[in-house]
Short mmCIF file of C-alpha atoms in Angstrom, two decimals:
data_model
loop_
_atom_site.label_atom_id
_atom_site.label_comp_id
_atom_site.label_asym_id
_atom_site.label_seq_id
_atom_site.Cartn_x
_atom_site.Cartn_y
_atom_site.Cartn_z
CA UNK A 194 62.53 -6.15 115.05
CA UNK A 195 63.42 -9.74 113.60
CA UNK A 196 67.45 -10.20 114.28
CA UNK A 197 67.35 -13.58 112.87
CA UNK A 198 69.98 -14.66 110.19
CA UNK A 199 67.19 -15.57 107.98
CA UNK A 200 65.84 -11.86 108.41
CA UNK A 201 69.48 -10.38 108.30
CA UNK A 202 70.13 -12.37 104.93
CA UNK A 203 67.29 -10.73 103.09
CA UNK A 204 68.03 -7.39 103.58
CA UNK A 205 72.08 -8.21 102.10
CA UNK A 206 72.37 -11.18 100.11
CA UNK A 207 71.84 -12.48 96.52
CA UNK A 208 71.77 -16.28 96.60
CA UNK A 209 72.85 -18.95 93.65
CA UNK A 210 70.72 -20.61 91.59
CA UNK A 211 67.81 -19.05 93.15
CA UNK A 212 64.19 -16.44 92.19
CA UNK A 213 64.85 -14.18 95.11
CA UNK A 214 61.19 -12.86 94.30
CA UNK A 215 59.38 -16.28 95.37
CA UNK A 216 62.02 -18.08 97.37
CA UNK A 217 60.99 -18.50 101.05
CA UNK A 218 63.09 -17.51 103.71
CA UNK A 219 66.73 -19.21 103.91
CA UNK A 220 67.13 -21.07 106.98
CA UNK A 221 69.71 -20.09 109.41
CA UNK A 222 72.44 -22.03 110.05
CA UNK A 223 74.69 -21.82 113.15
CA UNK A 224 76.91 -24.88 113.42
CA UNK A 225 77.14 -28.59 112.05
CA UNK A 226 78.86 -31.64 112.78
CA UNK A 227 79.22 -34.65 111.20
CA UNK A 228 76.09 -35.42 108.83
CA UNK A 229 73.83 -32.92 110.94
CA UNK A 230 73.38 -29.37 110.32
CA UNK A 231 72.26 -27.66 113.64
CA UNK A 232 69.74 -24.25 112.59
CA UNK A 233 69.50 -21.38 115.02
CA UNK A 234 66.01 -21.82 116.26
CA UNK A 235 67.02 -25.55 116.99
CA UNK A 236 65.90 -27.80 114.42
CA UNK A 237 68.55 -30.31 112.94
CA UNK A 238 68.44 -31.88 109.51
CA UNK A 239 70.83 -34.16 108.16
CA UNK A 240 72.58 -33.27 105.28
CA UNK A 241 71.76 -35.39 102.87
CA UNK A 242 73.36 -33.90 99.74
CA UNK A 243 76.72 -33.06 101.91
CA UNK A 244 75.99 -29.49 100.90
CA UNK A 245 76.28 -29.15 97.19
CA UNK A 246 78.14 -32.59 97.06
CA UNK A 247 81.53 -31.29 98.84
CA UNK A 248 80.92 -32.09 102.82
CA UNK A 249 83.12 -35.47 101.83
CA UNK A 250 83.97 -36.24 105.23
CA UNK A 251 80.85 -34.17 107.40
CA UNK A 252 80.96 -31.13 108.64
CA UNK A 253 83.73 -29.12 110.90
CA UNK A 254 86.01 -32.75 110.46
CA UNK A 255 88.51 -32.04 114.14
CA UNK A 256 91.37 -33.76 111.78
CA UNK A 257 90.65 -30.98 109.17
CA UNK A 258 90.04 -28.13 111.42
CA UNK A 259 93.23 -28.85 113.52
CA UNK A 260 95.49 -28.61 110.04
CA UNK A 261 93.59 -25.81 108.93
CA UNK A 262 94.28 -23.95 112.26
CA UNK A 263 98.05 -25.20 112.26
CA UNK A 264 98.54 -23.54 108.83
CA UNK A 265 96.68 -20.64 109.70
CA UNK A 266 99.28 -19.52 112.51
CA UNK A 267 101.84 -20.33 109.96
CA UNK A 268 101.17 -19.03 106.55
CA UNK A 269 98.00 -17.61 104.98
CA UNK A 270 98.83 -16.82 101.55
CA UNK A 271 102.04 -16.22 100.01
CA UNK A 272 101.60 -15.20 95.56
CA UNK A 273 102.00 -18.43 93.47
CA UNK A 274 104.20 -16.96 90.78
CA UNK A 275 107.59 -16.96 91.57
CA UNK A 276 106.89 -18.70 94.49
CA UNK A 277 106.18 -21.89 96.11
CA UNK A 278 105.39 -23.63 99.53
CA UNK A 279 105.07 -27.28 101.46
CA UNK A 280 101.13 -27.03 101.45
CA UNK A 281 101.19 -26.87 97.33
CA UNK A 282 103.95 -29.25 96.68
CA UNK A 283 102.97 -32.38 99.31
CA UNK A 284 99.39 -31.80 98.15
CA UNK A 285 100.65 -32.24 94.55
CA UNK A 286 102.86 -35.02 95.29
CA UNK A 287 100.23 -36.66 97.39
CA UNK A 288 97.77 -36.27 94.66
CA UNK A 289 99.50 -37.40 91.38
CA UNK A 290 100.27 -40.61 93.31
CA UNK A 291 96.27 -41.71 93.42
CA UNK A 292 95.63 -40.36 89.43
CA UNK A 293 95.88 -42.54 86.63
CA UNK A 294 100.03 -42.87 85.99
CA UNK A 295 100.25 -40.34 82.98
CA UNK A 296 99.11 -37.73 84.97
CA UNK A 297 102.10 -35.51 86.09
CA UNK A 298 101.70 -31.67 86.55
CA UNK A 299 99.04 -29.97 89.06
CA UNK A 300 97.80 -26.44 88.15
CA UNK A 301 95.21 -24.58 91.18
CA UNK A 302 92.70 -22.31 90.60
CA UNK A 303 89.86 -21.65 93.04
CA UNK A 304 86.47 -23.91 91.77
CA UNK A 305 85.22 -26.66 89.72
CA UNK A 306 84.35 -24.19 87.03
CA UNK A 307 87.58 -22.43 86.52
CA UNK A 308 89.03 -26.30 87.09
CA UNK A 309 87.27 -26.93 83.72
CA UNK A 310 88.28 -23.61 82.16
CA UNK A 311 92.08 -24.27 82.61
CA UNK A 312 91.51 -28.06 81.19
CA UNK A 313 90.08 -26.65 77.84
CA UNK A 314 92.49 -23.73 77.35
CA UNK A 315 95.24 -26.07 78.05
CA UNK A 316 93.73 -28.34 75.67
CA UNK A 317 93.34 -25.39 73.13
CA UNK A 318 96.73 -23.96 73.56
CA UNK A 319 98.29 -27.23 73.04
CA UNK A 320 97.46 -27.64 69.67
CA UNK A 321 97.40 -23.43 69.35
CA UNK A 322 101.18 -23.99 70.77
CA UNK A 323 102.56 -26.25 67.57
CA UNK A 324 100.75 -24.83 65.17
CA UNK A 325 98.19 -27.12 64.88
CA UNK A 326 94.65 -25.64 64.01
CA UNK A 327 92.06 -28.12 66.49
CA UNK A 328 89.37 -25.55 67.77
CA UNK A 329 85.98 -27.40 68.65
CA UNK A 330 85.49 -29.48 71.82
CA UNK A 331 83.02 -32.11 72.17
CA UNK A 332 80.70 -32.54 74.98
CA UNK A 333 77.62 -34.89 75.93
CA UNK A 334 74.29 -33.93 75.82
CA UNK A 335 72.53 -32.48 79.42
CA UNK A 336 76.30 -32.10 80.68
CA UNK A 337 77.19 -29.69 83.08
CA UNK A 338 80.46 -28.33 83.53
CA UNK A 339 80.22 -24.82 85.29
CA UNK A 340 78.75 -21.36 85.19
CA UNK A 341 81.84 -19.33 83.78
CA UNK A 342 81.59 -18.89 79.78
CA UNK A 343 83.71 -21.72 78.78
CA UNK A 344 82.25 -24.03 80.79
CA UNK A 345 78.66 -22.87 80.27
CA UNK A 346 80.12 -23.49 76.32
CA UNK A 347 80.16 -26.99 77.09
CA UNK A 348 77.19 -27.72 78.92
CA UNK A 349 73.58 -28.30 77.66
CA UNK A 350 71.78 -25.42 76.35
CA UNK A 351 69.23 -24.98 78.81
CA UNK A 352 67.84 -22.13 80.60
CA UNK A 353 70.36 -21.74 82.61
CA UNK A 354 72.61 -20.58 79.39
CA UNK A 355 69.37 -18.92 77.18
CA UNK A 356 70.80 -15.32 78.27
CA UNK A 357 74.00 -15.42 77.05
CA UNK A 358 73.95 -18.04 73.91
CA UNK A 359 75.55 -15.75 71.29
CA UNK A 360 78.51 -15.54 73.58
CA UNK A 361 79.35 -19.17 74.05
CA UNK A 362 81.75 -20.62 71.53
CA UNK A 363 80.18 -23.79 69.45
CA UNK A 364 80.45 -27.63 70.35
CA UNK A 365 79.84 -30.73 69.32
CA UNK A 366 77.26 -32.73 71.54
CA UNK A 367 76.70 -36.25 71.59
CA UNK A 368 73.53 -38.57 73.18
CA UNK A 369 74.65 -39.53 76.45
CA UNK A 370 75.12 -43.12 76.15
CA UNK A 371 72.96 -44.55 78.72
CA UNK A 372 72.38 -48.52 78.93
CA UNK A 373 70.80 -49.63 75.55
CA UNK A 374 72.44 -46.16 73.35
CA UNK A 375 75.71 -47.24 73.83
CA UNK A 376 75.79 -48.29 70.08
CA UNK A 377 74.30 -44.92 69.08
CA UNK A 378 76.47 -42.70 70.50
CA UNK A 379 79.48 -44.65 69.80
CA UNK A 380 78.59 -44.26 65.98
CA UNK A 381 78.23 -40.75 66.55
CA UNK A 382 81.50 -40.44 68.00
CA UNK A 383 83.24 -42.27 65.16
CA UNK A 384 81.39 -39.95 62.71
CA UNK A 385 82.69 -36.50 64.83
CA UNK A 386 86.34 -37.98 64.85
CA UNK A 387 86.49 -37.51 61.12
CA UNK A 388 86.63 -33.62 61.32
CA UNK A 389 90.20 -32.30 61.70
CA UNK A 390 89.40 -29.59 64.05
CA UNK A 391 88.32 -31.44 66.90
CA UNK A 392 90.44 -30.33 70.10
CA UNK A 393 88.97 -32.44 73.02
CA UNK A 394 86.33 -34.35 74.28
CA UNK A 395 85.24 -33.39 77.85
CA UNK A 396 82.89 -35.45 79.63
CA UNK A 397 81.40 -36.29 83.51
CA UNK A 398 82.50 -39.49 83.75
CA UNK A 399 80.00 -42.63 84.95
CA UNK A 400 77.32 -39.81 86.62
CA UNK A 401 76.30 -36.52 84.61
CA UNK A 402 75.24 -34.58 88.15
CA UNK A 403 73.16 -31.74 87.23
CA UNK A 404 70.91 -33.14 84.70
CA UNK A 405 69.38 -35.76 86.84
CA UNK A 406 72.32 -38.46 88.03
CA UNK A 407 72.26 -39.94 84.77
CA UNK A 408 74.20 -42.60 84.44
CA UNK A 409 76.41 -44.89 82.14
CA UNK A 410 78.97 -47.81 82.22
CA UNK A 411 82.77 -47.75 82.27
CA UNK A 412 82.99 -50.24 79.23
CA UNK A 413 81.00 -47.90 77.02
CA UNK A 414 83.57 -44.66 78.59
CA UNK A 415 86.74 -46.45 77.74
CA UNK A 416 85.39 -47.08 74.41
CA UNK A 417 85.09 -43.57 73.84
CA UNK A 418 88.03 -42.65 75.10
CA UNK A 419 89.82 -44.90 72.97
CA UNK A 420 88.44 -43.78 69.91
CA UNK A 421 89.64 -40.16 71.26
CA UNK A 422 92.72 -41.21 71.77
CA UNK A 423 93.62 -43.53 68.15
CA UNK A 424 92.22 -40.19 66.48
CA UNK A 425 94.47 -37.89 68.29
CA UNK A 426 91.77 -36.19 70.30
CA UNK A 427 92.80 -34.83 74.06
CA UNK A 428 90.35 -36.43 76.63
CA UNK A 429 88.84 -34.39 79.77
CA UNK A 430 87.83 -35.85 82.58
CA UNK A 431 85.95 -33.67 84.81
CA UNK A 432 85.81 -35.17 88.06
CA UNK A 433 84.49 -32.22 89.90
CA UNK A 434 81.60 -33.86 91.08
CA UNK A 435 82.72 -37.84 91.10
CA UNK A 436 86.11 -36.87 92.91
CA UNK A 437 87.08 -38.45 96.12
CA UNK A 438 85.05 -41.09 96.49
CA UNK A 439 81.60 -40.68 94.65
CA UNK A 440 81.54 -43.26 92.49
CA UNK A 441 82.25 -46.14 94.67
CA UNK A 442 86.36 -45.82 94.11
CA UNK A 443 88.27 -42.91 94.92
CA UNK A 444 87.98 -41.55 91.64
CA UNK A 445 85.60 -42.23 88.61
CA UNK A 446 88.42 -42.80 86.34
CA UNK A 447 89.20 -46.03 88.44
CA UNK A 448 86.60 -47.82 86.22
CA UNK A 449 87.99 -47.33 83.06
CA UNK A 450 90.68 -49.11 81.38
CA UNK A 451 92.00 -45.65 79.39
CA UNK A 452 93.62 -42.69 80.27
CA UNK A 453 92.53 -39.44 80.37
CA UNK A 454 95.03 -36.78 79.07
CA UNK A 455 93.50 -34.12 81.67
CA UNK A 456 91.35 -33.83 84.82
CA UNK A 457 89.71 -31.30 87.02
CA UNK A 458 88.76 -31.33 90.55
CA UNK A 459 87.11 -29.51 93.29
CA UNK A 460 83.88 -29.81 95.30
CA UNK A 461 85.34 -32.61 97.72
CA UNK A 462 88.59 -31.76 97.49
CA UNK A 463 89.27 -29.97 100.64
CA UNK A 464 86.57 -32.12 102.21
CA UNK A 465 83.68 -29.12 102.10
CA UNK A 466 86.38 -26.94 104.42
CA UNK A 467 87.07 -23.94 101.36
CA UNK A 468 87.09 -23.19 98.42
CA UNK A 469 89.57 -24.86 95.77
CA UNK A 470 90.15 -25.75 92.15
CA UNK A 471 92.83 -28.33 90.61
CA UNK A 472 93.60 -29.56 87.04
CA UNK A 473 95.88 -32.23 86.24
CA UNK A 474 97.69 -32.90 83.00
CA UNK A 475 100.22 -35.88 81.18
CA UNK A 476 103.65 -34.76 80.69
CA UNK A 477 102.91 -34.40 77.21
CA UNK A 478 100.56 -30.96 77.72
CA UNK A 479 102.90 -29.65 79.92
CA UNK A 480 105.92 -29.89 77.59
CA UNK A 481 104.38 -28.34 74.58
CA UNK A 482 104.01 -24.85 76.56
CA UNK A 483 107.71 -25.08 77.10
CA UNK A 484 109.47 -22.71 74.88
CA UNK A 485 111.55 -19.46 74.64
CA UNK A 486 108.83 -18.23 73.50
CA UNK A 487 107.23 -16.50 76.15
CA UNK A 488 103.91 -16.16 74.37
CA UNK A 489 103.24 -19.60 74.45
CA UNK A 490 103.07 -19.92 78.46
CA UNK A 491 99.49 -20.29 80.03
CA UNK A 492 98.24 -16.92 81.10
CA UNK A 493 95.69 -18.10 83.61
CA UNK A 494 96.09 -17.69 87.25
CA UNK A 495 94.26 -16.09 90.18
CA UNK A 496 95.38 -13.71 93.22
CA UNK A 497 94.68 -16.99 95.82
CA UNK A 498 96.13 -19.90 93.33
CA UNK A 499 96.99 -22.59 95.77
CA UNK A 500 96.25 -21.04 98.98
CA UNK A 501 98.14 -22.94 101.59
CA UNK A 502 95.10 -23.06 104.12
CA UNK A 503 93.25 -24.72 101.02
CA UNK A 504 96.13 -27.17 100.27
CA UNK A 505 95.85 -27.55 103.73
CA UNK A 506 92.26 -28.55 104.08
CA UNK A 507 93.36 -30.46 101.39
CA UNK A 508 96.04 -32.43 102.84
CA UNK A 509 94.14 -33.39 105.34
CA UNK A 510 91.20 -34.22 103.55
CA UNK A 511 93.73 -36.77 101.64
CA UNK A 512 94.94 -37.99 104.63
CA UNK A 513 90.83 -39.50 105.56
CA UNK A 514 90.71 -40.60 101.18
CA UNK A 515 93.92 -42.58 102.34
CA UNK A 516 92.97 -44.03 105.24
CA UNK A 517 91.51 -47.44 105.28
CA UNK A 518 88.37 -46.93 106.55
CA UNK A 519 87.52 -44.77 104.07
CA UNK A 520 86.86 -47.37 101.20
CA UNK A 521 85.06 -49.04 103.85
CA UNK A 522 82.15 -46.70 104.36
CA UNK A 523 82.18 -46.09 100.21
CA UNK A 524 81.22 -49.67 100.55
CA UNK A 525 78.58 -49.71 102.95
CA UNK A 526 76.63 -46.61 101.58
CA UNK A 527 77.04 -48.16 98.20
CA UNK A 528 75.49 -51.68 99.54
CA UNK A 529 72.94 -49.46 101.55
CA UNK A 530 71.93 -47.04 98.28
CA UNK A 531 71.92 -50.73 96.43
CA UNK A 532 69.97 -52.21 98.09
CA UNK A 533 66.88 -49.54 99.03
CA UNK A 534 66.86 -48.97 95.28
CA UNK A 535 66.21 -52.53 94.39
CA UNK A 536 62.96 -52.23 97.28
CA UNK A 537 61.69 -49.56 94.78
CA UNK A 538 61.52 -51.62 91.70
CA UNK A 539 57.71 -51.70 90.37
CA UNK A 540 56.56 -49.41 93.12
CA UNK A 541 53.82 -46.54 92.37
CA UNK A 542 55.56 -43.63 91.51
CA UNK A 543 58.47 -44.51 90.32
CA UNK A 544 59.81 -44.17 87.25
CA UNK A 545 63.46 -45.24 87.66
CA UNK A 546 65.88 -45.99 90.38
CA UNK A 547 69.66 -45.26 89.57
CA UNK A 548 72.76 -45.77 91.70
CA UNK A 549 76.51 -45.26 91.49
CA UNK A 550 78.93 -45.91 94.30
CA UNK A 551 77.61 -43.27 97.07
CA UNK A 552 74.99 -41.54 94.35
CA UNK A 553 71.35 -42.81 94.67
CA UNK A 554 68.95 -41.25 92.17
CA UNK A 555 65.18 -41.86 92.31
CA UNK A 556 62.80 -40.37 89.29
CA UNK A 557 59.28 -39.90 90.49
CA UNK A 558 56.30 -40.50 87.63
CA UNK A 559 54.95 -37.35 87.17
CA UNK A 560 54.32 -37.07 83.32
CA UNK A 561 57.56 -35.28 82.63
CA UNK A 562 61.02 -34.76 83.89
CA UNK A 563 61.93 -31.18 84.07
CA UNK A 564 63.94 -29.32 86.46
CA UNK A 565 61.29 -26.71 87.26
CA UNK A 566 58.39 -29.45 87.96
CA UNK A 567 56.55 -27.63 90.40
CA UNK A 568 56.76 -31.10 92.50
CA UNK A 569 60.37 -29.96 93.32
CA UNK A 570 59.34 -27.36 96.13
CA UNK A 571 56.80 -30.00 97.58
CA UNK A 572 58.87 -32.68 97.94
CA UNK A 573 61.98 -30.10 99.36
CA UNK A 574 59.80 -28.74 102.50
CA UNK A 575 58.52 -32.27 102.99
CA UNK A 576 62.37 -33.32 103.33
CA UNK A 577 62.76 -30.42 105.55
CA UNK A 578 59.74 -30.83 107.57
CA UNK A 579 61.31 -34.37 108.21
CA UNK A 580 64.50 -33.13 109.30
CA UNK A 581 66.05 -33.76 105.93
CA UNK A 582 68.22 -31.71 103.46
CA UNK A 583 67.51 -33.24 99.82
CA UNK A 584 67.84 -30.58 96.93
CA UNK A 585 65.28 -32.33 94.30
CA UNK A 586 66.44 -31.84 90.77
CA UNK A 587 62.72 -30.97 89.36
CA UNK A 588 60.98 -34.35 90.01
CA UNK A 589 64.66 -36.05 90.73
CA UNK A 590 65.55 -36.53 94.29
CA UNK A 591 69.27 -37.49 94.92
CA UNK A 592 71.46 -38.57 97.70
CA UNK A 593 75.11 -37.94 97.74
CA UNK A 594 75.53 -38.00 102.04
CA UNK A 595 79.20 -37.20 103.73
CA UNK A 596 80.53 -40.70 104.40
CA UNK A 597 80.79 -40.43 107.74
CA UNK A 598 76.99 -40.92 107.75
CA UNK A 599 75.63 -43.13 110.19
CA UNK A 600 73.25 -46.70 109.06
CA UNK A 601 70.24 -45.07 111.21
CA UNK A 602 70.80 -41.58 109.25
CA UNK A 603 70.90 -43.05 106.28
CA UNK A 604 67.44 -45.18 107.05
CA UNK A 605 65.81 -41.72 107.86
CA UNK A 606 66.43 -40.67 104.83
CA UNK A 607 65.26 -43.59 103.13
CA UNK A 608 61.88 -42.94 105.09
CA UNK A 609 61.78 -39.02 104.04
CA UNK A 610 61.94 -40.95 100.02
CA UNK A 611 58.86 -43.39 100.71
CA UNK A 612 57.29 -40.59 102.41
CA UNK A 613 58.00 -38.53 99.09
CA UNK A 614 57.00 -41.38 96.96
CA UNK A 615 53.90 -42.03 98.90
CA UNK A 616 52.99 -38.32 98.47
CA UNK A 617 53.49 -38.24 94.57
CA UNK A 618 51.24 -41.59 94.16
CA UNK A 619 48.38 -39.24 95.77
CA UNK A 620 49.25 -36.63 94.04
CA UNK A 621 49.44 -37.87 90.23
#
């Protein structure tokens, strides 16, 4: 009888964003450290993508672990309503002190998608609040923003939504505006600001993750955020994905020269340790759900809104963002990712190179870019095989590593890619 955890999985669990019916076998994992995930029948693989982009700081971080543990044998959960504790209110202090100035009130929930869902019903309920009618968002085009219904409402339409389109509310989409389209979507903007009803625009800013790493310019952001702003439109900024470090600066926003009026965070935010969900707001959002009119409060909350062991993780997560060699290493993955991109200019098989900060994006020339390329399983095992975790986006193949990643991991992986681009010349 096969005891393994691969074997044990199949016969329990139901895994995410994934055909049960063809997927081979997960592989077990039984500890990690650092950039290195360690699987039960031996093999190691370095974790390229820092598991789904939230592994900031590499795995089972002593710093993190220690403050975890500390708060464990102190308080695990006390109910958020009516109640408060340190974890929540340094990790709130902490963090409204690195956002953008206007920034002043911290709500928790418990992901990046519920992150977004609180930013757009705050954004709705503002305007709901004074009596004002604003109802449609807009959104850019192949933007992802999470898998619950309001944030499936303002991502692409793709297959990932086709089941349950007559359930998502309408919005506006615009042309991402990538290097030479800046013009184009900026018109389009302008044109969409004319409508009275618009509520919000919500984007991903600099990197839109799930449809590839594409990629614009902070110029052409704060020029859309400006017009948002002169026409009285709120502005999202979904950082669940750029957060903490990403992008080259501690937070996407750092680029731009506007202000968004709400932001939403996750995936790094506890440094890959659990599970958490924040959105930020301007003193202005807050204040108009003040009333004596109890109706006009937010009714959103969970039964674990800001754990203390999360806001833990979290606090000590912020205490690495803080420290100074933490800019350091953004810089030298940056300059590493910078510079192995430029050695793939021209090459066979490739069809574009793109790079932000700690992001590194290469598009392999296969005829078209889809997510379901059949390529995307080939070029997976060979990553594997190689003792590399890369999670190919069709014929994309990113790298997001923790930043604790060391200059000879990082030139592995760099070898598994010309190994990869190597293959698909043969191939196509």
């Amino acid at each position: 009888m096969n005891n393994s955890l691969s074997a044990r999985d199949q016969q329990v669990n139901w895994h995410p964003y994934t055909q049960m019916q063809t997927a081979p076998p997960p592989i077990g994992i039984v500890r990690a450290e650092g950039a290195v995930l360690y699987a039960e029948d031996g093999t190691e693989y370095i974790d390229a993508v820092s598991s789904w982009w939230v592994n900031i700081h590499g795995h089972a971080h002593p710093h993190i672990a220690e403050r975890v543990s500390q708060q464990l044998r102190t308080l695990e959960h006390v109910i958020f309503a009516g109640f408060t504790h340190a974890p929540a209110v340094e990790l709130s202090e902490r963090l409204l002190k690195l956002l953008p100035q206007n920034q002043a009130k911290v709500f928790y929930s418990d992901n990046g998608s519920t992150a977004v869902e609180v930013a757009l019903k705050m954004a709705l309920q503002f305007w709901h609040n004074q009596g004002i009618n604003k109802t449609k968002i807009i959104a850019l085009e192949g933007s992802y923003h999470g898998d619950t219904f309001g944030a499936m409402s303002v991502s692409e339409r793709s297959v990932f939504t086709r089941p349950f389109q007559q359930y998502l509310f309408d919005v506006e989409f615009l042309p991402v505006p990538v290097p030479g389209k800046e013009e184009q979507t900026l018109a389009q903007l302008e044109t969409l600001l004319q409508q009275e009803d618009i509520a919000a625009f919500i984007f991903e800013p600099l990197v839109l993750g799930t449809t590839g790493m594409v990629m614009y310019t902070p110029e052409v952001l704060s020029k859309m955020m400006a017009l948002c702003r002169s026409r009285g439109v709120l502005v999202i900024a979904d950082e669940v994905m750029t957060g903490f470090g990403r992008t080259g600066k501690r937070f996407a926003c750092d680029y731009v020269n506007e202000v968004p009026d709400l932001m939403c965070f996750s995936k790094g935010i506890t440094g890959g340790t659990m599970a958490l969900g924040v959105t930020t707001c301007s003193k202005t959002i807050f204040d108009s759900f003040l009333s004596d009119d109890k109706t006009k409060a937010l009714f959103h909350g969970h039964s674990y809104t800001a754990n203390p062991v999360a806001c833990a993780a979290s606090l000590a997560s912020l205490d690495l963002v803080e420290d100074e060699s933490f800019l350091e290493n953004l810089d030298r993955i940056s300059a590493s990712h910078s510079a192995f991109a430029q050695s793939l200019v021209g090459l066979p098989g490739i069809k574009s190179c793109r790079q932000t900060g700690t992001i590194l994006a290469i598009e392999f020339e296969v005829g078209e870019t889809t997510y379901f390329h059949s390529l995307r399983d080939q070029l997976y095992n060979l990553a594997l095989e190689n003792g590399v975790l890369l999670r190919p986006l069709g014929n994309i193949v990113y790298v997001l590593p923790p930043y604790c990643i060391t200059q000879a991991q990082l030139e592995k992986v760099y070898d598994v890619l010309e190994q990869m681009r190597q293959f698909v010349v043969q191939a196509f």
